[in-house]
Every structure is written in C-alpha cells, then in structure tokens.
Amino acid sequence: MANMKQDAIALLKADHRTVEALFEQFENASGDGRKRKIAQQICLELTVHAKIEEEIFYPACEGKIEEDLLKEAYVEHDGAKVLIAEIEAGGPDDEYYDAKVKVLSEQIEHHVEEEEKRMEGMFSQARKAGLDMDALGDQLLARKEELIATYKASGLPKPETTTFVDAQV
C-alpha cells in the first residue's frame, strides 16, 4: 500500500476515510482500554494529517483558491488540535471524554465536507487551479511517514495553533 503512488487529493481523502472509520469504531467500542486505543489512533492520524496539510498542501493552495476557505480550514484545524490535546491528556473515565471525541468527530466531518465538496470545495478548487497533485502527493506521503515515525517514538507534540492567539493549551 505504501508504495502505491497517490496524488495529493487521493492521499488526503484516504486519510479522511481512515479517520471516519476510526470514529465509527470508537462509537461502537466498549471497554475503556479499547476506547483509549482507538482515540489515540484518531489523535495520531489527525495530528499528522493537519500537519501535512498545513506544511505542504495549504501553502500550495495560497492565492489559488478562495482565501476564506483556507482561513476557515486553519481555524478548524486549531479547534481540532485543542480537542486532540484534551483527549490525549484525558482518559475514558473522564466525564467528558466521549463527548470530546464526539465533538471532534463532528468538527472533522464538517471540515472534510468543506474540503471535499464537489464544485466549490477546496480540493476541487485546487485541482481546477492546476496544482501539481502528483508532486504534492509525493511530498505529503514522505512527510506523513516521517511524522508517524516521530510521533510513534516520542508521542504527539503540544498543539501549535496558527489562529488561536491566546489559547492556553
């Protein structure tokens, strides 16, 4: 699978599908250990995904797609990062743990929709703008593999928000 070449959009969409499946597993999971394991996988996937989008894909879209869409995407990522940090710090025995995972899932669902909308979505606009999706796909994949290795070794980083100025995370 890892050596299959994917263009940028195929890779990012595959990430979306992975996370959606994990959220579904979380909802159906019973037992704190199982829930925590799935939640941690969700947090890892989303942290890596947000980082590769922010480092590679979004900058490539600058000036080529609607500015508002990009700005909203950064804010949505920041909202997700704060929740991810909360979920990582907590555990299934926390009163709000399940609720935080649920809200994260709803936020991500909205974010995915904004990116994947057929005509006016970010991916659609980026493709129309003629971005080199194959080259971007290679960059995204290389960075993704690097980040997964790093995070698996040393844990997830503290959230760095682009748009939340005074958030004490």
Coordinates of N, CA and C in Angstrom, one line a residue, residues 13-122:
K13 N -7.9 12.4 0.9 CA -9.2 11.7 1.1 C -9.1 10.4 1.8
A14 N -8.0 9.6 1.5 CA -7.8 8.3 2.1 C -7.6 8.6 3.6
D15 N -6.9 9.6 4.0 CA -6.8 10.0 5.4 C -8.2 10.2 6.0
H16 N -9.0 11.0 5.3 CA -10.3 11.3 5.8 C -11.1 10.0 6.1
R17 N -11.1 9.1 5.1 CA -11.8 7.8 5.2 C -11.3 7.0 6.4
T18 N -10.0 7.0 6.6 CA -9.4 6.2 7.8 C -10.0 6.8 9.1
V19 N -10.0 8.1 9.2 CA -10.4 8.7 10.4 C -11.9 8.5 10.7
E20 N -12.7 8.6 9.6 CA -14.1 8.4 9.7 C -14.4 6.9 10.2
A21 N -13.6 6.0 9.7 CA -13.8 4.6 10.2 C -13.4 4.5 11.6
L22 N -12.3 5.2 12.0 CA -11.9 5.1 13.4 C -13.0 5.7 14.4
F23 N -13.6 6.8 14.0 CA -14.6 7.4 14.8 C -15.8 6.5 15.0
E24 N -16.1 5.8 13.9 CA -17.2 4.8 13.9 C -16.8 3.6 14.9
Q25 N -15.6 3.2 14.8 CA -15.1 2.1 15.7 C -15.2 2.6 17.2
F26 N -14.8 3.9 17.4 CA -14.9 4.4 18.8 C -16.3 4.4 19.3
E27 N -17.2 4.8 18.5 CA -18.6 4.9 18.9 C -19.2 3.5 19.3
N28 N -18.7 2.5 18.6 CA -19.2 1.1 18.8 C -18.3 0.3 19.8
A29 N -17.3 0.9 20.3 CA -16.3 0.2 21.2 C -16.9 0.2 22.6
S30 N -16.6 -0.9 23.2 CA -16.9 -0.9 24.7 C -15.6 -1.3 25.4
G31 N -15.5 -0.9 26.6 CA -14.3 -1.1 27.3 C -13.3 0.1 27.2
D32 N -12.9 0.6 28.4 CA -12.0 1.8 28.4 C -10.7 1.6 27.6
G33 N -10.1 0.4 27.7 CA -8.8 0.2 27.1 C -9.0 0.3 25.6
R34 N -10.0 -0.3 25.0 CA -10.3 -0.3 23.6 C -10.6 1.1 23.1
K35 N -11.4 1.8 23.9 CA -11.7 3.2 23.5 C -10.5 4.1 23.5
R36 N -9.7 4.0 24.5 CA -8.5 4.8 24.6 C -7.6 4.5 23.4
K37 N -7.4 3.2 23.1 CA -6.5 2.9 21.9 C -7.0 3.5 20.6
I38 N -8.3 3.4 20.4 CA -8.9 4.0 19.2 C -8.8 5.5 19.2
A39 N -9.1 6.1 20.3 CA -9.0 7.6 20.4 C -7.5 8.0 20.2
Q40 N -6.6 7.3 20.7 CA -5.2 7.7 20.5 C -4.8 7.6 19.0
Q41 N -5.3 6.5 18.3 CA -5.1 6.4 16.9 C -5.7 7.5 16.1
I42 N -6.9 7.9 16.5 CA -7.6 9.1 15.9 C -6.7 10.3 16.1
C43 N -6.2 10.5 17.3 CA -5.4 11.7 17.5 C -4.1 11.7 16.7
L44 N -3.5 10.6 16.6 CA -2.3 10.5 15.8 C -2.6 10.8 14.3
E45 N -3.6 10.1 13.8 CA -4.0 10.3 12.4 C -4.3 11.8 12.1
L46 N -5.1 12.4 12.9 CA -5.5 13.8 12.7 C -4.3 14.8 12.9
T47 N -3.4 14.5 13.8 CA -2.3 15.4 14.1 C -1.4 15.4 12.8
V48 N -1.1 14.2 12.3 CA -0.3 14.0 11.1 C -0.9 14.7 9.9
H49 N -2.2 14.4 9.8 CA -3.0 14.9 8.6 C -3.0 16.5 8.7
A50 N -3.3 17.1 9.8 CA -3.3 18.5 9.9 C -2.0 19.1 9.6
K51 N -0.9 18.4 10.1 CA 0.4 19.0 9.9 C 0.8 18.9 8.4
I52 N 0.6 17.8 7.7 CA 1.0 17.8 6.3 C 0.1 18.7 5.5
E53 N -1.1 18.9 5.9 CA -1.9 19.9 5.1 C -1.4 21.3 5.3
E54 N -1.0 21.6 6.6 CA -0.6 23.0 6.9 C 0.8 23.3 6.4
E55 N 1.7 22.2 6.3 CA 3.0 22.5 5.9 C 3.2 22.4 4.4
I56 N 2.3 21.6 3.7 CA 2.5 21.4 2.3 C 1.3 21.8 1.4
F57 N 0.1 21.2 1.8 CA -1.0 21.4 0.9 C -1.6 22.8 0.9
Y58 N -1.8 23.3 2.1 CA -2.4 24.7 2.2 C -1.5 25.7 1.6
P59 N -0.2 25.7 1.9 CA 0.7 26.7 1.3 C 0.6 26.7 -0.2
A60 N 0.5 25.5 -0.8 CA 0.4 25.3 -2.2 C -0.8 25.9 -2.8
C61 N -1.9 26.0 -2.0 CA -3.2 26.5 -2.4 C -3.3 28.0 -2.2
E62 N -2.4 28.6 -1.5 CA -2.4 30.0 -1.2 C -2.5 30.8 -2.6
G63 N -3.4 31.7 -2.6 CA -3.6 32.5 -3.8 C -4.2 31.8 -5.0
K64 N -4.5 30.5 -4.8 CA -5.1 29.8 -5.9 C -6.5 29.4 -5.7
I65 N -6.9 29.4 -4.4 CA -8.3 29.1 -4.0 C -8.9 30.2 -3.2
E66 N -10.2 30.1 -2.9 CA -10.8 31.2 -2.1 C -10.1 31.3 -0.8
E67 N -9.7 32.5 -0.4 CA -8.9 32.8 0.8 C -9.7 32.4 2.0
D68 N -11.0 32.7 2.0 CA -11.9 32.4 3.2 C -11.8 30.9 3.5
L69 N -11.9 30.1 2.5 CA -11.8 28.6 2.7 C -10.6 28.2 3.4
L70 N -9.4 28.8 3.0 CA -8.2 28.5 3.6 C -8.1 28.9 5.1
K71 N -8.6 30.2 5.3 CA -8.6 30.7 6.7 C -9.5 29.8 7.6
E72 N -10.7 29.4 7.1 CA -11.5 28.6 7.9 C -10.9 27.3 8.2
A73 N -10.2 26.7 7.2 CA -9.5 25.4 7.4 C -8.5 25.5 8.5
Y74 N -7.7 26.6 8.5 CA -6.7 26.8 9.6 C -7.4 26.8 11.0
V75 N -8.5 27.6 11.0 CA -9.2 27.7 12.3 C -9.8 26.4 12.7
E76 N -10.4 25.7 11.8 CA -10.9 24.3 12.1 C -9.8 23.4 12.6
H77 N -8.7 23.5 12.0 CA -7.5 22.6 12.5 C -7.2 23.0 13.9
D78 N -7.1 24.3 14.2 CA -6.8 24.7 15.5 C -7.8 24.3 16.6
G79 N -9.1 24.3 16.2 CA -10.1 23.8 17.1 C -9.9 22.3 17.4
A80 N -9.6 21.6 16.3 CA -9.4 20.2 16.5 C -8.1 19.9 17.3
K81 N -7.1 20.7 17.1 CA -5.8 20.5 17.9 C -6.1 20.6 19.4
V82 N -6.9 21.6 19.8 CA -7.2 21.8 21.2 C -7.9 20.6 21.7
L83 N -8.9 20.1 21.0 CA -9.7 18.9 21.4 C -8.8 17.7 21.5
I84 N -7.9 17.6 20.5 CA -7.0 16.4 20.5 C -6.1 16.4 21.7
A85 N -5.6 17.6 22.1 CA -4.8 17.7 23.3 C -5.6 17.3 24.6
E86 N -6.8 17.7 24.6 CA -7.7 17.4 25.7 C -7.9 15.9 25.8
I87 N -8.2 15.3 24.6 CA -8.4 13.8 24.6 C -7.1 13.1 25.0
E88 N -6.0 13.5 24.5 CA -4.7 12.9 24.8 C -4.4 12.9 26.3
A89 N -4.8 14.1 26.9 CA -4.5 14.3 28.3 C -5.4 13.5 29.2
G90 N -6.6 13.2 28.7 CA -7.6 12.6 29.5 C -7.7 11.1 29.3
G91 N -8.8 10.5 29.7 CA -9.0 9.1 29.5 C -10.4 8.8 29.6
P92 N -10.8 7.5 29.2 CA -12.2 7.2 29.1 C -13.0 7.3 30.4
D93 N -12.3 7.4 31.5 CA -13.0 7.5 32.8 C -13.4 9.0 33.1
D94 N -12.8 9.9 32.2 CA -13.2 11.3 32.4 C -14.6 11.5 32.0
E95 N -15.3 12.4 32.7 CA -16.7 12.7 32.5 C -17.0 13.1 31.0
Y96 N -16.1 13.9 30.4 CA -16.4 14.5 29.1 C -15.6 13.8 28.0
Y97 N -14.9 12.7 28.3 CA -14.1 12.0 27.3 C -14.8 11.7 26.0
D98 N -15.9 10.9 26.1 CA -16.7 10.5 25.0 C -17.3 11.7 24.2
A99 N -17.7 12.7 25.0 CA -18.3 13.9 24.4 C -17.2 14.7 23.6
K100 N -16.0 14.7 24.1 CA -14.9 15.4 23.3 C -14.6 14.7 22.0
V101 N -14.6 13.3 22.1 CA -14.3 12.6 20.9 C -15.5 12.8 19.9
K102 N -16.7 12.8 20.4 CA -17.9 13.0 19.5 C -17.8 14.4 18.9
V103 N -17.5 15.4 19.6 CA -17.5 16.8 19.1 C -16.3 16.9 18.1
L104 N -15.2 16.3 18.4 CA -14.1 16.2 17.4 C -14.6 15.6 16.1
S105 N -15.3 14.5 16.2 CA -15.8 13.8 15.0 C -16.7 14.7 14.2
E106 N -17.6 15.4 14.9 CA -18.5 16.3 14.2 C -17.7 17.5 13.5
Q107 N -16.7 18.0 14.2 CA -15.9 19.1 13.6 C -15.1 18.6 12.4
I108 N -14.6 17.4 12.5 CA -13.8 16.8 11.4 C -14.8 16.5 10.2
E109 N -16.0 16.1 10.5 CA -16.9 15.8 9.4 C -17.2 17.1 8.6
H110 N -17.4 18.2 9.3 CA -17.7 19.4 8.7 C -16.5 19.9 7.8
H111 N -15.3 19.7 8.4 CA -14.0 20.1 7.8 C -13.8 19.3 6.5
V112 N -14.1 18.0 6.6 CA -13.9 17.1 5.4 C -14.9 17.6 4.3
E113 N -16.1 17.9 4.7 CA -17.1 18.3 3.7 C -16.6 19.6 3.0
E114 N -16.1 20.5 3.8 CA -15.6 21.8 3.2 C -14.5 21.5 2.2
E115 N -13.6 20.5 2.5 CA -12.5 20.2 1.6 C -13.0 19.4 0.4
E116 N -14.0 18.5 0.6 CA -14.3 17.6 -0.5 C -15.6 18.0 -1.3
K117 N -16.2 19.1 -1.0 CA -17.4 19.5 -1.7 C -17.1 19.4 -3.2
R118 N -18.1 19.0 -4.0 CA -17.8 18.7 -5.4 C -17.4 19.9 -6.2
M119 N -18.1 20.9 -6.2 CA -17.8 22.0 -7.1 C -16.9 23.1 -6.4
E120 N -17.4 23.5 -5.2 CA -16.6 24.7 -4.6 C -15.7 24.3 -3.5
G121 N -15.6 23.0 -3.3 CA -14.7 22.6 -2.2 C -13.2 22.9 -2.5
M122 N -12.4 22.9 -1.4 CA -11.0 23.2 -1.5 C -10.3 22.3 -2.5

